[in-house]
Amino acid sequence: MKNTQNNFIAGIGNTPLIKLSGPSELTKCNIYGKAEYLNAGGSVKDRAALALIRDAEEKKLISKGGTIVEGTAGNTGIGLCHIGNSLGYKTIIVMNENQTQEKKDTLINIGAELRLVPPKPYKDNGNYVKVAGRLAKELKNTNNQGVVWANQFDNTANAKGHYKSTGPEIWEQTEGKIDGFVCSSGTGGTIAGVSNFLKEKNKNVKIYLSDPRGSSLYNYIENGELKSEGGSITEGIGSSRITANFAEAKIDGAFSIDDHESLPILYNLIKNEGLSLGTSCGVNIAGAIRLAKKLGPGKTIITILCDRSDRYQSKLFNKKFLIEKKLPYPSWL
Ligand code: PMP
């Protein structure tokens, strides 16, 4: 027997790069998506979850029987809970109640303790990230094996995980022939880790942030001011502040992407390429198309395919919801 490992963790990383034919033909560039939805827990956030747990273990903050607490849009929680289950940790997840039912159900079904809170801005003490941090502190003395706040936004073990895995994989898979990398930011872990690795290898690789409407990061990168306009149905991306992970990113420029631009890209990929992707992928691919147009024909651009559409069915394929929001919907529904 070769390459056998008995653990969930063996299924994290080493994801393929998939050529996105429509976006590539449109721009006469080679646009590839890193298929992070193939990670064992179904999203790019499995990598962050693993890096945060390994960090806590190395710092001797947790041992078998311990508890991991985290505030998450869902995907990090799903990753933490699966990894936690495989290593003997309990998981408590704090999540905004407006996230999709699909992600809440997944968390409950895999045994996470789920605490839903009303969405509040970061400056408010009721913000889900702050609630998770306080909860971990309160529970500290209840478990001798340790209670850890994973703190994916400001623990830079997150970005380091991508620096050590996602970045090198992209460099090897493209054999260093990469002109641009584009992705959105939630915690900033992916863009920080990947951008630092790629810029170290070749400082001429262009790194662009693809930011949904309603997020302040586009204006911060382009004009130096944290300011937002509009909104988006996407989940897990966008920010009103500079997290410690995002602060490490090496970024050349940013695109602001509206749902009217990203949703048709997702629907076309389903119809024409058999790829059924989550909402942040639409923003990422829209950004890759914009960067391809900016850099010109013949370039190779990589983006991240974070998760699958099934985590967002109640929004992405809900015709009534989309019509109410005056957004495009799939022609076949
Ligand atoms: N896409 C999805 C679907 C996510 O859940 C997240 C993280 N919340 C991201 C993108 C952003 O990744 P990062 O946190 O590494 O910036």
Coordinates of C-alpha atoms and ligand atoms in Angstrom, one line a residue:
M1 CA 0.0 0.0 0.0
K2 CA 1.3 3.4 -0.9
N3 CA 0.2 6.9 0.2
T4 CA -2.3 5.8 2.7
Q5 CA -3.2 8.0 5.6
N6 CA -6.2 7.3 7.9
N7 CA -7.1 10.9 8.7
F8 CA -9.3 13.7 7.3
I9 CA -6.2 15.9 7.2
A10 CA -4.7 13.8 4.4
G11 CA -7.4 15.2 2.1
I12 CA -6.4 18.8 2.5
G13 CA -4.2 20.5 -0.1
N14 CA -2.7 19.4 -3.4
T15 CA -5.7 20.6 -5.3
P16 CA -5.6 20.8 -9.2
L17 CA -5.6 23.9 -11.3
I18 CA -8.6 23.9 -13.6
K19 CA -8.6 25.9 -16.9
L20 CA -11.6 28.1 -17.1
S21 CA -12.3 28.0 -20.9
G22 CA -15.0 30.7 -21.2
P23 CA -13.0 33.4 -19.3
S24 CA -9.8 32.3 -21.1
E25 CA -11.3 32.6 -24.6
L26 CA -13.0 35.9 -23.7
T27 CA -9.7 37.5 -22.8
K28 CA -7.2 35.4 -24.9
C29 CA -5.4 34.7 -21.7
N30 CA -5.0 31.4 -19.7
I31 CA -7.2 31.7 -16.7
Y32 CA -7.0 28.9 -14.2
G33 CA -8.9 28.3 -11.0
K34 CA -7.3 26.4 -8.1
A35 CA -9.9 23.9 -7.2
E36 CA -10.0 24.4 -3.4
Y37 CA -13.6 23.0 -3.2
L38 CA -11.8 19.6 -3.5
N39 CA -10.3 20.0 -0.1
A40 CA -11.7 17.3 2.3
G41 CA -14.1 19.7 4.1
G42 CA -15.2 21.3 0.8
S43 CA -13.4 24.7 0.9
V44 CA -10.2 26.7 0.8
K45 CA -10.7 27.3 4.5
D46 CA -9.7 23.7 5.4
R47 CA -6.1 24.9 4.9
A48 CA -6.6 27.8 7.3
A49 CA -8.3 25.6 9.9
L50 CA -5.5 23.1 9.8
A51 CA -2.8 25.8 10.1
L52 CA -4.6 27.4 13.1
I53 CA -5.0 24.1 14.9
R54 CA -1.4 23.1 14.3
D55 CA -0.4 26.6 15.6
A56 CA -2.4 26.0 18.8
E57 CA -0.8 22.5 19.2
E58 CA 2.7 23.9 18.7
K59 CA 2.1 26.6 21.3
K60 CA 0.8 23.8 23.6
L61 CA -2.5 25.6 24.0
I62 CA -4.6 22.5 23.3
S63 CA -4.4 18.7 23.7
K64 CA -6.9 15.8 23.0
G65 CA -10.2 16.6 24.6
G66 CA -9.7 20.4 24.2
T67 CA -12.1 22.9 22.7
I68 CA -11.7 25.1 19.7
V69 CA -13.9 28.3 19.5
E70 CA -14.2 30.4 16.4
G71 CA -16.2 33.1 14.7
T72 CA -16.7 32.2 11.1
A73 CA -18.9 32.7 8.0
G74 CA -19.1 28.9 8.1
N75 CA -16.4 27.4 6.0
T76 CA -13.6 27.8 8.6
G77 CA -16.0 26.3 11.1
I78 CA -16.7 23.3 8.9
G79 CA -12.9 22.8 8.4
L80 CA -12.2 23.2 12.2
C81 CA -15.0 20.8 13.2
H82 CA -13.9 18.0 10.7
I83 CA -10.3 18.3 11.7
G84 CA -11.3 18.6 15.4
N85 CA -13.3 15.5 15.1
S86 CA -10.4 13.6 13.6
L87 CA -8.0 14.8 16.3
G88 CA -10.3 14.6 19.3
Y89 CA -11.2 18.3 19.8
K90 CA -14.7 19.8 20.4
T91 CA -15.8 22.7 18.3
I92 CA -17.9 25.8 19.2
I93 CA -18.8 28.0 16.3
V94 CA -20.2 31.5 16.4
M95 CA -21.8 32.6 13.2
N96 CA -24.0 35.5 11.9
E97 CA -27.6 34.3 11.6
N98 CA -27.9 35.7 8.0
Q99 CA -25.5 33.1 6.6
T100 CA -27.0 30.3 4.5
Q101 CA -29.0 27.5 6.1
E102 CA -26.8 25.1 4.2
K103 CA -23.7 26.0 6.1
K104 CA -25.6 26.1 9.5
D105 CA -27.0 22.6 8.8
T106 CA -23.6 21.2 7.8
L107 CA -22.1 22.5 11.0
I108 CA -24.8 21.0 13.1
N109 CA -24.8 17.7 11.2
I110 CA -21.0 17.2 11.8
G111 CA -21.4 17.9 15.5
A112 CA -20.3 21.5 16.0
E113 CA -22.0 23.5 18.8
L114 CA -23.4 26.4 16.8
R115 CA -24.2 29.8 18.3
L116 CA -26.0 32.2 16.0
V117 CA -25.7 35.9 16.6
P118 CA -27.3 38.9 14.8
P119 CA -24.9 40.6 12.4
K120 CA -23.1 43.6 14.0
P121 CA -20.3 45.8 12.7
Y122 CA -16.8 45.0 14.0
K123 CA -16.7 48.0 16.3
D124 CA -19.8 46.6 18.2
N125 CA -19.1 44.3 21.1
G126 CA -21.8 41.9 19.7
N127 CA -19.8 41.3 16.5
Y128 CA -19.5 37.5 16.0
V129 CA -15.7 37.6 16.0
K130 CA -15.6 39.4 19.4
V131 CA -18.3 37.1 20.8
A132 CA -16.1 34.1 19.9
G133 CA -13.1 35.7 21.5
R134 CA -15.0 36.4 24.7
L135 CA -16.5 33.0 24.8
A136 CA -13.1 31.3 24.5
K137 CA -11.9 33.4 27.5
E138 CA -15.0 32.6 29.6
L139 CA -14.6 28.9 28.9
K140 CA -10.9 28.8 29.6
N141 CA -11.1 27.3 33.1
T142 CA -13.8 24.7 32.2
N143 CA -11.4 22.4 30.2
N144 CA -8.0 21.3 31.4
Q145 CA -7.1 20.2 27.8
G146 CA -7.4 23.8 26.7
V147 CA -9.9 26.2 25.1
V148 CA -8.5 27.9 22.1
W149 CA -9.9 30.9 20.1
A150 CA -8.6 30.1 16.6
N151 CA -8.8 33.8 15.7
Q152 CA -8.5 33.3 11.9
F153 CA -8.7 37.1 11.2
D154 CA -5.7 38.2 13.3
N155 CA -3.7 35.1 13.9
T156 CA -1.2 35.1 11.1
A157 CA -0.7 31.3 11.3
N158 CA -3.6 31.5 8.8
A159 CA -1.6 33.4 6.1
K160 CA 1.5 31.2 7.0
G161 CA -0.5 28.1 6.1
H162 CA -1.2 29.5 2.6
Y163 CA 2.4 30.7 2.3
K164 CA 3.5 27.1 3.0
S165 CA 1.0 25.2 0.9
T166 CA -1.2 27.2 -1.5
G167 CA 1.5 29.5 -2.8
P168 CA 4.1 26.8 -3.5
E169 CA 1.5 24.5 -5.1
I170 CA 0.5 27.3 -7.6
W171 CA 4.2 28.1 -8.3
E172 CA 4.9 24.4 -9.1
Q173 CA 1.7 23.8 -11.0
T174 CA 2.4 26.8 -13.3
E175 CA 6.1 25.9 -13.4
G176 CA 6.7 29.6 -12.5
K177 CA 4.9 30.8 -15.6
I178 CA 2.4 33.0 -13.9
D179 CA 1.7 36.6 -14.6
G180 CA -1.1 37.4 -12.2
F181 CA -2.9 36.2 -9.2
V182 CA -6.3 37.5 -8.1
C183 CA -8.6 36.7 -5.2
S184 CA -11.0 38.1 -2.7
S185 CA -10.3 38.6 1.0
G186 CA -12.3 37.5 4.0
T187 CA -9.6 37.1 6.7
G188 CA -6.9 38.0 4.1
G189 CA -5.1 34.7 4.8
T190 CA -5.2 33.4 1.3
I191 CA -4.2 36.6 -0.5
A192 CA -1.5 37.3 2.1
G193 CA 0.1 33.9 2.1
V194 CA -0.1 33.4 -1.7
S195 CA 1.1 36.9 -2.6
N196 CA 4.1 36.8 -0.3
F197 CA 5.2 33.4 -1.7
L198 CA 4.7 34.4 -5.4
K199 CA 6.4 37.9 -5.0
E200 CA 9.4 36.2 -3.3
K201 CA 9.7 33.9 -6.3
N202 CA 9.1 36.7 -8.9
K203 CA 8.4 40.2 -7.9
N204 CA 6.8 40.9 -11.3
V205 CA 3.8 38.6 -10.6
K206 CA 0.8 41.0 -10.4
I207 CA -1.4 40.5 -7.3
Y208 CA -4.9 41.9 -7.4
L209 CA -7.7 42.0 -4.8
S210 CA -11.2 41.2 -6.1
D211 CA -13.5 42.9 -3.6
P212 CA -17.3 42.5 -3.4
R213 CA -19.5 45.7 -3.2
G214 CA -20.1 46.6 0.4
S215 CA -16.5 45.9 1.4
S216 CA -14.1 48.7 2.2
L217 CA -10.9 47.0 1.0
Y218 CA -11.2 48.1 -2.7
N219 CA -11.2 51.8 -1.6
Y220 CA -8.4 51.1 0.9
I221 CA -6.1 49.6 -1.8
E222 CA -7.0 52.1 -4.5
N223 CA -7.4 55.3 -2.5
G224 CA -6.0 54.6 1.0
E225 CA -9.4 55.0 2.7
L226 CA -11.6 52.3 4.3
K227 CA -14.9 53.2 2.6
S228 CA -17.7 51.1 1.2
E229 CA -20.7 51.4 -1.1
G230 CA -23.6 49.1 -1.9
G231 CA -23.9 45.4 -0.9
S232 CA -23.5 41.8 -2.1
I233 CA -25.1 38.4 -1.6
T234 CA -21.7 36.8 -1.5
E235 CA -20.6 35.3 1.8
G236 CA -17.2 34.9 3.6
I237 CA -15.5 37.8 1.7
G238 CA -15.2 41.6 2.2
S239 CA -14.2 43.5 5.2
S240 CA -14.6 46.9 7.0
R241 CA -11.1 46.7 8.6
I242 CA -7.5 45.7 8.0
T243 CA -7.0 42.4 9.7
A244 CA -3.5 41.3 10.8
N245 CA -3.5 38.7 7.9
F246 CA -4.6 41.2 5.3
A247 CA -2.0 43.7 6.5
E248 CA 0.7 41.2 5.3
A249 CA -0.6 40.9 1.8
K250 CA 1.5 42.3 -1.1
I251 CA -1.1 43.8 -3.4
D252 CA -0.7 45.8 -6.7
G253 CA -4.3 46.9 -7.2
A254 CA -7.9 46.1 -6.6
F255 CA -11.2 45.6 -8.5
S256 CA -14.7 46.2 -7.1
I257 CA -17.1 43.5 -8.3
D258 CA -20.9 43.8 -8.3
D259 CA -23.2 40.8 -8.0
H260 CA -24.5 41.7 -11.5
E261 CA -21.0 41.0 -12.9
S262 CA -20.2 37.9 -10.8
L263 CA -23.4 35.9 -10.9
P264 CA -23.7 35.5 -14.7
I265 CA -20.1 34.2 -14.6
L266 CA -21.1 31.5 -12.1
Y267 CA -24.2 30.5 -14.1
N268 CA -22.2 30.3 -17.4
L269 CA -19.7 28.0 -15.7
I270 CA -22.4 25.7 -14.7
K271 CA -24.0 25.6 -18.1
N272 CA -20.9 25.5 -20.2
E273 CA -18.1 23.9 -18.2
G274 CA -19.8 21.7 -15.6
L275 CA -18.4 23.8 -12.7
S276 CA -20.9 24.7 -10.0
L277 CA -19.2 27.1 -7.7
G278 CA -19.9 29.2 -4.6
T279 CA -20.5 32.9 -4.6
S280 CA -17.0 34.1 -3.8
C281 CA -15.7 32.2 -6.9
G282 CA -17.8 34.6 -9.1
V283 CA -16.1 37.6 -7.6
N284 CA -12.7 35.9 -7.9
I285 CA -13.2 34.9 -11.6
A286 CA -14.6 38.4 -12.4
G287 CA -11.4 39.8 -11.0
A288 CA -9.3 37.4 -13.0
I289 CA -11.1 38.5 -16.2
R290 CA -10.5 42.1 -15.3
L291 CA -6.8 41.5 -14.7
A292 CA -6.5 39.5 -17.9
K293 CA -8.0 42.4 -19.9
K294 CA -5.6 44.8 -18.1
L295 CA -2.4 42.7 -18.7
G296 CA -3.3 41.8 -22.3
P297 CA -3.5 38.6 -24.3
G298 CA -1.3 35.5 -23.7
K299 CA -0.9 36.0 -19.9
T300 CA -1.5 33.3 -17.3
I301 CA -3.7 34.3 -14.4
I302 CA -4.6 32.2 -11.4
T303 CA -7.5 32.6 -9.0
I304 CA -9.1 30.5 -6.3
L305 CA -12.3 28.4 -6.5
C306 CA -13.1 28.5 -2.8
D307 CA -16.1 26.2 -2.5
R308 CA -19.1 24.7 -4.4
S309 CA -22.6 26.2 -5.1
D310 CA -24.3 23.7 -2.8
R311 CA -23.4 25.8 0.3
Y312 CA -25.5 28.7 -1.2
Q313 CA -28.4 26.9 -3.0
S314 CA -31.0 28.9 -1.0
K315 CA -29.6 32.1 -2.5
L316 CA -27.9 31.2 -5.8
F317 CA -30.7 29.2 -7.2
N318 CA -33.6 30.9 -5.4
K319 CA -35.4 32.7 -8.3
K320 CA -37.8 34.6 -6.1
F321 CA -35.0 35.9 -3.8
L322 CA -32.9 36.9 -6.9
I323 CA -35.8 38.7 -8.6
E324 CA -36.6 40.6 -5.4
K325 CA -32.9 41.7 -5.3
K326 CA -33.1 42.6 -9.0
L327 CA -30.3 40.2 -9.7
P328 CA -29.7 37.8 -12.6
Y329 CA -30.8 34.2 -12.2
P330 CA -30.0 31.0 -14.2
S331 CA -32.0 30.8 -17.5
W332 CA -32.9 27.2 -16.8
L333 CA -34.8 27.9 -13.6
Ligands
PMP1 N1 -14.4 32.4 -0.1 C1 -15.2 31.8 0.9 C2 -16.4 31.0 0.4 C3 -14.8 31.9 2.2 O1 -15.6 31.2 3.1 C4 -13.7 32.7 2.6 C5 -13.3 32.8 4.0 N2 -14.3 33.2 4.9 C6 -13.0 33.3 1.6 C7 -13.4 33.2 0.3 C8 -11.8 34.2 1.9 O2 -10.7 33.6 2.2 P1 -9.6 34.3 3.3 O3 -10.3 34.2 4.6 O4 -8.4 33.4 3.2 O5 -9.4 35.7 2.9

